[in-house]
PDB file of C-alpha atoms in Angstrom:
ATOM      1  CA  UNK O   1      -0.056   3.841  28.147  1.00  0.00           C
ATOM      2  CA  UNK O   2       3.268   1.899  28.152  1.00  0.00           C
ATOM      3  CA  UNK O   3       5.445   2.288  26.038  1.00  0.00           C
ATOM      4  CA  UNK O   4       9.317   0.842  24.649  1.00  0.00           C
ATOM      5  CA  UNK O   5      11.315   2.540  22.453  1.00  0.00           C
ATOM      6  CA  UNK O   6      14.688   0.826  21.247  1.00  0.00           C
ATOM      7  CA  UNK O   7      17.182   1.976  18.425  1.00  0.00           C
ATOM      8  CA  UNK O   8      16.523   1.074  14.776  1.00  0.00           C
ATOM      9  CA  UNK O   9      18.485  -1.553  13.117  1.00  0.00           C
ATOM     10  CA  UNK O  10      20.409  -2.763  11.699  1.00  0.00           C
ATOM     11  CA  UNK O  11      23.081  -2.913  13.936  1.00  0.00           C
ATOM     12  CA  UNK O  12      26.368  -4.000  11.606  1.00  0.00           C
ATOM     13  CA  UNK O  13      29.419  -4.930  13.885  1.00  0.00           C
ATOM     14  CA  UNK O  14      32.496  -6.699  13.415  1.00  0.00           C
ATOM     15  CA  UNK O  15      33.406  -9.691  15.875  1.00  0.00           C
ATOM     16  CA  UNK O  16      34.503  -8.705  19.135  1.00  0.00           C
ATOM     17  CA  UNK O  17      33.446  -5.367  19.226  1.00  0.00           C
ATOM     18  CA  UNK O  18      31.836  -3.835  21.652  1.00  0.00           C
ATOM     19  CA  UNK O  19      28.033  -3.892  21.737  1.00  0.00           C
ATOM     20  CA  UNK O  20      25.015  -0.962  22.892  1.00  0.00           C
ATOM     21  CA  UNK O  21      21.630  -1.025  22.061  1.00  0.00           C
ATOM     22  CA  UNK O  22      19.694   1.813  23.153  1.00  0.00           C
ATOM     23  CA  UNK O  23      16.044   1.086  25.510  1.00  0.00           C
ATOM     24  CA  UNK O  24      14.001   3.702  26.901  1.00  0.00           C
ATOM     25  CA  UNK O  25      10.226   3.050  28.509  1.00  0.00           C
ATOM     26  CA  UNK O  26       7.414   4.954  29.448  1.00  0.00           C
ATOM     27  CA  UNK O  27       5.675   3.399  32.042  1.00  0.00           C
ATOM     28  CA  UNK O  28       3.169   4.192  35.170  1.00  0.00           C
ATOM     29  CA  UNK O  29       4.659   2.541  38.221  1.00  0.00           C
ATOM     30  CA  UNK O  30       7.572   0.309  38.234  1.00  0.00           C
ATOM     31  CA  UNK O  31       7.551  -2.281  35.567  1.00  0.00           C
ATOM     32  CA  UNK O  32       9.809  -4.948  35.439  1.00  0.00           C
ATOM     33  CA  UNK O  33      12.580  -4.698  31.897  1.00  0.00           C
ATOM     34  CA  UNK O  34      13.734  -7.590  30.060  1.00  0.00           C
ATOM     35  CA  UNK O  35      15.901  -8.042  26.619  1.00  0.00           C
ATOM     36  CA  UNK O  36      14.469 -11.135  24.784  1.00  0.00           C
ATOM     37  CA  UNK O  37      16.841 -12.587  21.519  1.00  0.00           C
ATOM     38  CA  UNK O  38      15.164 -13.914  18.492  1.00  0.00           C
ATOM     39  CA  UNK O  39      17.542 -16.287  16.299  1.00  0.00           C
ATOM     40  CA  UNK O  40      16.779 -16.871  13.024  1.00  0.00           C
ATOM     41  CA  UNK O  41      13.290 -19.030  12.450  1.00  0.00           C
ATOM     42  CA  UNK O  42      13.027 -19.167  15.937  1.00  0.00           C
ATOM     43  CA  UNK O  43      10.666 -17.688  19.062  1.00  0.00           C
ATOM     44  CA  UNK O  44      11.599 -15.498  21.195  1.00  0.00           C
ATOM     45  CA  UNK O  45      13.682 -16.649  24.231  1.00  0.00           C
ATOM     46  CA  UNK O  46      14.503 -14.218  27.478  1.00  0.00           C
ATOM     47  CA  UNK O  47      18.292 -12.679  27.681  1.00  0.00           C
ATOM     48  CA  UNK O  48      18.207 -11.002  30.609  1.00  0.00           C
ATOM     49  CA  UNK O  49      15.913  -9.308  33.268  1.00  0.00           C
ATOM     50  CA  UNK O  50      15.723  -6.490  35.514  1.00  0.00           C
ATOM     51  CA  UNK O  51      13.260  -6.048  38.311  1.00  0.00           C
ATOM     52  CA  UNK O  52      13.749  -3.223  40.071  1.00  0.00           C
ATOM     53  CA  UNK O  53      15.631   0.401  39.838  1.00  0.00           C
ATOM     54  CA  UNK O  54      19.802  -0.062  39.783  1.00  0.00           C
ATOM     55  CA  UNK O  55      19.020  -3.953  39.416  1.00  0.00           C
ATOM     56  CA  UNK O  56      21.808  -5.283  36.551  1.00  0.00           C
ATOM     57  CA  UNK O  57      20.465  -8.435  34.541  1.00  0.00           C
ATOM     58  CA  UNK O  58      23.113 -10.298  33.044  1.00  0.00           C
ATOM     59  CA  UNK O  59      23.417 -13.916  30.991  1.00  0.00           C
ATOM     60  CA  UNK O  60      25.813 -14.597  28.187  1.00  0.00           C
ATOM     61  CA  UNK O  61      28.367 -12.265  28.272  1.00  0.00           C
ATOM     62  CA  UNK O  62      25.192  -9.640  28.109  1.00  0.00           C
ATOM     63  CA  UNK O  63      24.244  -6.808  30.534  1.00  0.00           C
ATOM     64  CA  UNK O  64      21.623  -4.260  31.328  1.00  0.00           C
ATOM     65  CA  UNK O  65      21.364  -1.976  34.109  1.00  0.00           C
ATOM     66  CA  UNK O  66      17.743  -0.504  35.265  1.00  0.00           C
ATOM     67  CA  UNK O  67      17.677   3.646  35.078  1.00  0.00           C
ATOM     68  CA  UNK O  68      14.902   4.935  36.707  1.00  0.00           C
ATOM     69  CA  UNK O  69      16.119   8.516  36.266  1.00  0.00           C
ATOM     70  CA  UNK O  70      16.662   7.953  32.528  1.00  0.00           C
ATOM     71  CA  UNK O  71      13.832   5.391  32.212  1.00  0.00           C
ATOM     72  CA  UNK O  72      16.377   2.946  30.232  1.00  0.00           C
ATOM     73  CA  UNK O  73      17.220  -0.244  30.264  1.00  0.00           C
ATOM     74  CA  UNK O  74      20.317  -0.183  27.503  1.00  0.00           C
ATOM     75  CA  UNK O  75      22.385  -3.835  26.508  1.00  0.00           C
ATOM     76  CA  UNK O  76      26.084  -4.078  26.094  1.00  0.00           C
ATOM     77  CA  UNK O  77      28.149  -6.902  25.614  1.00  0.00           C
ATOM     78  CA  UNK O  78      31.801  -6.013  25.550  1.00  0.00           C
ATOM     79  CA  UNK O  79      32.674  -8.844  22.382  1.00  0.00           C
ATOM     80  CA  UNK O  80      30.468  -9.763  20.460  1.00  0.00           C
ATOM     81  CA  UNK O  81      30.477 -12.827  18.241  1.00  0.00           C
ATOM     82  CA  UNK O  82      28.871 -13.976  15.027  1.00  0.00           C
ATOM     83  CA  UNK O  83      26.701 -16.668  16.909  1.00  0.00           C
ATOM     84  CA  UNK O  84      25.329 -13.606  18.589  1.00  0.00           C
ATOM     85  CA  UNK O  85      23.043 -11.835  14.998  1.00  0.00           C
ATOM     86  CA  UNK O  86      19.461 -12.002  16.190  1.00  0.00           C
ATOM     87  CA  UNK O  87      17.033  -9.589  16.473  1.00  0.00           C
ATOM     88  CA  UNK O  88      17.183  -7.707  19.995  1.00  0.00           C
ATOM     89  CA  UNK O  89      13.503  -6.845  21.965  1.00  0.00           C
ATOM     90  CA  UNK O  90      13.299  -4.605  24.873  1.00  0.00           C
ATOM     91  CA  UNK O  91      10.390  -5.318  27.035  1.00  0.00           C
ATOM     92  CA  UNK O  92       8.496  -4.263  30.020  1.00  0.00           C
ATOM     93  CA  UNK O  93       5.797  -6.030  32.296  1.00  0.00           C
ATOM     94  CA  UNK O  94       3.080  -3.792  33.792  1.00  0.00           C
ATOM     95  CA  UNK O  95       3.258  -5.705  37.173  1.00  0.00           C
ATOM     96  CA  UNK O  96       0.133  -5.695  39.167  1.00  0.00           C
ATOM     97  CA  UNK O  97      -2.900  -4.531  36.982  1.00  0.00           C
ATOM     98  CA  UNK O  98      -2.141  -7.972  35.490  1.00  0.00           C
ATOM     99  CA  UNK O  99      -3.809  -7.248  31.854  1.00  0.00           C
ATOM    100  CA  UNK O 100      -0.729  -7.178  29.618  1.00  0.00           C
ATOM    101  CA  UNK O 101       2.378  -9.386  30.165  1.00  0.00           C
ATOM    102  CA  UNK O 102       4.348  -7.717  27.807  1.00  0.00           C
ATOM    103  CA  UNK O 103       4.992  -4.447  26.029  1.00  0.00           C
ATOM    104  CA  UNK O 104       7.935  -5.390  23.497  1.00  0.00           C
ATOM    105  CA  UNK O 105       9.753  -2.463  21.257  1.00  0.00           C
ATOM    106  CA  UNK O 106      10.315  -2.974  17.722  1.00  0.00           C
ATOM    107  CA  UNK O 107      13.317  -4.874  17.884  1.00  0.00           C
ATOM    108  CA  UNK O 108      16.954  -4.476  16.602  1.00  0.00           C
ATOM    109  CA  UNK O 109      18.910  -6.033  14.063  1.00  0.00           C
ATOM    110  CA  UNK O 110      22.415  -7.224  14.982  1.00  0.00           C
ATOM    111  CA  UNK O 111      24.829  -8.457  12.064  1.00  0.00           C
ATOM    112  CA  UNK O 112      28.063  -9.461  13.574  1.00  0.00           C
ATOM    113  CA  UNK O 113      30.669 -10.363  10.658  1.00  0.00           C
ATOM    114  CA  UNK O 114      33.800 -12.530  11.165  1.00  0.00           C
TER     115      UNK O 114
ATOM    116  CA  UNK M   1      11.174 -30.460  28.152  1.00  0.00           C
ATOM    117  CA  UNK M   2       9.294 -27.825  29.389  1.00  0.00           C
ATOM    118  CA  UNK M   3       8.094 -26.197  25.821  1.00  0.00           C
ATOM    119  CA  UNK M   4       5.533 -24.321  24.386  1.00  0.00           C
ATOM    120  CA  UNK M   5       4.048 -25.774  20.794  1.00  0.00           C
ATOM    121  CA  UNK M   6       2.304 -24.415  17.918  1.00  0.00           C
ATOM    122  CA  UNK M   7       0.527 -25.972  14.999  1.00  0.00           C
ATOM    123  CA  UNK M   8       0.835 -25.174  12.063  1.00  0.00           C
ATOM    124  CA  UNK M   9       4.974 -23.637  11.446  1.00  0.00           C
ATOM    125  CA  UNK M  10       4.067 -22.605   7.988  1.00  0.00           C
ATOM    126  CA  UNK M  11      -0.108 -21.910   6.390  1.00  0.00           C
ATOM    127  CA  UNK M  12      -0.661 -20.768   3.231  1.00  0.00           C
ATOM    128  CA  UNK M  13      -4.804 -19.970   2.934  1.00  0.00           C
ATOM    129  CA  UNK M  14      -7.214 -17.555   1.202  1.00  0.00           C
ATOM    130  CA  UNK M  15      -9.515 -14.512   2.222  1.00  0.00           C
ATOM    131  CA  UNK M  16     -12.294 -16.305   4.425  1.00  0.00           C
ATOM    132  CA  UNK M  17     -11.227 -19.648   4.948  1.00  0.00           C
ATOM    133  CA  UNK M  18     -11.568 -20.388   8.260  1.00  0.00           C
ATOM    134  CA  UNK M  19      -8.522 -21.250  10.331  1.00  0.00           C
ATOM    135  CA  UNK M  20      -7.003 -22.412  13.930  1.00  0.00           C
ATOM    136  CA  UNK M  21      -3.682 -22.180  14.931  1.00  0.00           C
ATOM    137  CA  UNK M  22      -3.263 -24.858  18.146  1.00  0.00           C
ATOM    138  CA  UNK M  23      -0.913 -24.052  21.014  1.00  0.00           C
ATOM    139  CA  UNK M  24      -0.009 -26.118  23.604  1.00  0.00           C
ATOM    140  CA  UNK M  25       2.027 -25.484  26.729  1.00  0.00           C
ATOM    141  CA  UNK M  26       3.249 -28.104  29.475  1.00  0.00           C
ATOM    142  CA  UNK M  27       4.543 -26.064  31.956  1.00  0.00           C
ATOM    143  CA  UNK M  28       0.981 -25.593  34.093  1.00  0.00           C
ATOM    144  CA  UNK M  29       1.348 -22.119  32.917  1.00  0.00           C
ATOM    145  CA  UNK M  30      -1.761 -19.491  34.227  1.00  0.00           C
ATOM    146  CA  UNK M  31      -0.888 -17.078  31.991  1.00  0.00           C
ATOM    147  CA  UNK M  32      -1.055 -17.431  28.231  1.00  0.00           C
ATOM    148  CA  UNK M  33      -1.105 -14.913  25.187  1.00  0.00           C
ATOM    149  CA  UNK M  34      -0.881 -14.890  21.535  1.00  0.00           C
ATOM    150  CA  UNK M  35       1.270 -11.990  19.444  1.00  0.00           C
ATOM    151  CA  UNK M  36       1.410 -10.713  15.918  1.00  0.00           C
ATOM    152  CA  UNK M  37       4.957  -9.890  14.839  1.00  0.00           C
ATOM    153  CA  UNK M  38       5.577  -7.539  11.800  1.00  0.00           C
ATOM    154  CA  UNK M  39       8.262  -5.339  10.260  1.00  0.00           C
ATOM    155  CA  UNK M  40       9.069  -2.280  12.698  1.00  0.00           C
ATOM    156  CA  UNK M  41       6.124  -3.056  14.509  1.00  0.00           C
ATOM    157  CA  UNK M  42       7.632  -5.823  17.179  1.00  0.00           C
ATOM    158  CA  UNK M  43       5.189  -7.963  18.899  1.00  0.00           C
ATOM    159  CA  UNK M  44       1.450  -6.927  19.798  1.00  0.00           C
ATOM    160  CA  UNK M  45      -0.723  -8.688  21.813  1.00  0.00           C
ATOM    161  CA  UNK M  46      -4.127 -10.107  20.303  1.00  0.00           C
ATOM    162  CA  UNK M  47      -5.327 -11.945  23.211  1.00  0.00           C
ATOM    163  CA  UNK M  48      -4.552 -13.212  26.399  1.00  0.00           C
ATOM    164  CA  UNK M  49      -6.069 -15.930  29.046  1.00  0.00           C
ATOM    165  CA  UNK M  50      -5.458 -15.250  33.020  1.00  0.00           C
ATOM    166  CA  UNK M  51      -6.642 -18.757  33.249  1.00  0.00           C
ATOM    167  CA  UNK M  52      -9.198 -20.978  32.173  1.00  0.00           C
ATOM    168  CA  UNK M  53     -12.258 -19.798  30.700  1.00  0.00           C
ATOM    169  CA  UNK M  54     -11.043 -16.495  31.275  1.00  0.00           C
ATOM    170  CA  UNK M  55      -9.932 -14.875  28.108  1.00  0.00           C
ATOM    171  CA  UNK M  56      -9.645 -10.748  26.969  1.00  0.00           C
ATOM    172  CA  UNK M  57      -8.987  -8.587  24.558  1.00  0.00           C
ATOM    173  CA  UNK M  58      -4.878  -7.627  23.997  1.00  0.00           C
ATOM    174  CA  UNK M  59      -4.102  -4.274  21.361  1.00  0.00           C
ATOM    175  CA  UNK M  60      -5.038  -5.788  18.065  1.00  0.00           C
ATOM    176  CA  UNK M  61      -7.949  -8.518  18.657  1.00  0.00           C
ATOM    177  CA  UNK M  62      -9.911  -7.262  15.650  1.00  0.00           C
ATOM    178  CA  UNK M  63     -10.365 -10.755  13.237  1.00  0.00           C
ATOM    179  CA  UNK M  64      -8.999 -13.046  15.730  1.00  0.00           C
ATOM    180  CA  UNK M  65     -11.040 -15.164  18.622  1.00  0.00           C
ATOM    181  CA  UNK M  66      -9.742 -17.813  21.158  1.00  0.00           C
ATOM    182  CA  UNK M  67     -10.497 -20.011  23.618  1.00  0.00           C
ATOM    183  CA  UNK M  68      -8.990 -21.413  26.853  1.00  0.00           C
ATOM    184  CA  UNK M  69     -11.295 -25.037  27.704  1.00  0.00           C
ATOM    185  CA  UNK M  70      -8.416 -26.229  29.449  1.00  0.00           C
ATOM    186  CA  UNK M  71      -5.281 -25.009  30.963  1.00  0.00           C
ATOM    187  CA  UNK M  72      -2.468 -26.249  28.637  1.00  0.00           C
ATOM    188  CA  UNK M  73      -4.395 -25.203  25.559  1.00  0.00           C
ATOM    189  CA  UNK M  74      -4.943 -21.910  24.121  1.00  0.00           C
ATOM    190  CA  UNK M  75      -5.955 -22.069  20.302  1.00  0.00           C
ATOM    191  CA  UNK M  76      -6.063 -19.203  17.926  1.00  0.00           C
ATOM    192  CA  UNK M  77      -9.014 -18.396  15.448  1.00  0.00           C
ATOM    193  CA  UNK M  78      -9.729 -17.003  12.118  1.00  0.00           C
ATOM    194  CA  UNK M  79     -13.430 -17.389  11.542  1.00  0.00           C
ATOM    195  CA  UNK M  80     -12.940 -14.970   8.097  1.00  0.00           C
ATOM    196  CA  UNK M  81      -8.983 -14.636   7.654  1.00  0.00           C
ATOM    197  CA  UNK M  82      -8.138 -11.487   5.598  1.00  0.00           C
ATOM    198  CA  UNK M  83      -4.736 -10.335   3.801  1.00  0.00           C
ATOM    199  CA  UNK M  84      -4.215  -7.775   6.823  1.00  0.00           C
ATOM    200  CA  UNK M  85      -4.100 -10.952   8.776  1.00  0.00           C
ATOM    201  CA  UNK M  86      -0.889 -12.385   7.052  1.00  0.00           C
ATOM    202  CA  UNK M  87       1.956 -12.084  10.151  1.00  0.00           C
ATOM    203  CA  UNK M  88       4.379 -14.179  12.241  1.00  0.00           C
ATOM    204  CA  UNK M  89       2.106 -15.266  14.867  1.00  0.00           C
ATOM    205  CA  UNK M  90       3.504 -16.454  18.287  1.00  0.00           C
ATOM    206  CA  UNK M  91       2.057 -17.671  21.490  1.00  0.00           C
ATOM    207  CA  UNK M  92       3.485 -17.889  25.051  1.00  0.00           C
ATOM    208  CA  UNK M  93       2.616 -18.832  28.715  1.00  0.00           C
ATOM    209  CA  UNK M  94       4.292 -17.780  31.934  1.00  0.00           C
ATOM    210  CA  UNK M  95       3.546 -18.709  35.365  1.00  0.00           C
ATOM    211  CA  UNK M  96       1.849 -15.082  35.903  1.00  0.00           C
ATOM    212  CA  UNK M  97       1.065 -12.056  33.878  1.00  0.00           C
ATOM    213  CA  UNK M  98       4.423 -10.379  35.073  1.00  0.00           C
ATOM    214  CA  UNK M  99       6.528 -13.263  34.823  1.00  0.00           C
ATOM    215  CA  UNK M 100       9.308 -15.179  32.354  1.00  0.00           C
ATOM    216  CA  UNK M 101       7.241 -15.650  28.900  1.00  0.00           C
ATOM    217  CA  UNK M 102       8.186 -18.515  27.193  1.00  0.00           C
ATOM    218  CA  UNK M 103       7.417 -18.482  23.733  1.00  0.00           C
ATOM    219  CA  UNK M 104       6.508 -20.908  21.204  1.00  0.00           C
ATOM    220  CA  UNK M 105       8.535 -21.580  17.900  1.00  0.00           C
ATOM    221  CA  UNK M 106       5.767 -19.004  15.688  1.00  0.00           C
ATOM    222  CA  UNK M 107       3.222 -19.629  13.341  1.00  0.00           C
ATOM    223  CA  UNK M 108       4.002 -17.959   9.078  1.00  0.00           C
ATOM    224  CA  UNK M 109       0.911 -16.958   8.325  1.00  0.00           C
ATOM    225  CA  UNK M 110      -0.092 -16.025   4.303  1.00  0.00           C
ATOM    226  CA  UNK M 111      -3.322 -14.927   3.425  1.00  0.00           C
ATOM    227  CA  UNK M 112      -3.629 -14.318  -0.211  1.00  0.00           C
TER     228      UNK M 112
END
């Protein structure tokens, strides 16, 4: 089945420095990718997206570029700031058998201190 | 404001007490689903609705049963809530299965 694997947290940075957070997927066909952010106490909300290979999703000063040959769908952000500590989830839709919206990873932790 | 609620934010309850957590969505969203978030796990699916009256089985529906009478509701059941069943619960809607979830604000479950 499909499957999202992202790096394990937590991810300790000081402000402005540069951001990666590994996402790889196994997947039959060609899912679409997404990064959602979870703030503290709150739902998740979607970052960015990615539909299709070499597509680059970006919002917020955040990118991710879709791999097909590595199966990954990494984010960057080249300055990070405090307001940016949430918890990070890869996802991918299964597009067209329609059961499952969403397989997420397990998330990463991102600490940004001033 | 296009939003997706839930009701209870915070439920404290014991093993077998029957329970519903409400979610509302008013978007005229198809699509909506209900998740289980917990440490190093990330989110997994109990159940999802392609539309009305038409509800199935996610990865982890064991304990759980909902219900989709009309198309902006889509509450979650307990009927016998066990200490397994203590999570971060969340539902969402989208316009389609493959589409932009939007996700309500998540439901603290404790089952003592």
């Amino acid at each position: 089945g499909d499957s999202v694997t992202q790096m394990e947290g937590p991810v300790t940075l000081s402000e402005e420095a540069f951001l990666t957070i590994n996402c790889t997927y196994t997947a039959t066909g060609y899912p679409s990718l997404f990064w959602y952010v979870q703030y503290p106490g709150e739902g998740l909300q979607l970052l960015l997206k990615a539909t299709k290979a070499d597509d680059k999703g970006s919002n917020k000063g955040f990118e991710a570029t879709y791999r097909k040959e590595t199966t990954s769908f990494h984010l960057e952000k080249g300055s990070v700031q405090v307001s940016d500590s949430a918890v990070y989830f890869c996802a991918l839709s299964d597009n067209g058998t329609g059961r499952r919206a969403l397989t997420f990873g397990s998330g990463t932790r991102l600490q940004v201190q001033p | 404001e296009a939003q997706v609620t839930q009701n209870p934010r915070y439920l404290i309850t014991v093993t077998g007490k029957k329970l519903t957590v409400t979610c509302s969505q008013n978007m005229n969203h198809e699509y909506m689903s209900w998740y289980r978030q917990d440490p190093g796990l990330g989110l997994r699916q109990i159940y999802y609705s392609m539309n009305v009256e038409v509800t199935d089985k996610g990865d982890v529906p064991e304990g759980y049963k909902v219900s989709r009478k009309e198309k902006r509701n889509f509450p979650l059941i307990l009927e016998s809530p066990s200490p397994n069943q203590t999570s971060l619960y969340f539902c969402a809607s989208s316009f389609a299965s493959g589409s932009e979830q939007y996700f309500g604000p998540g439901t603290r479950l404790t089952v003592t």
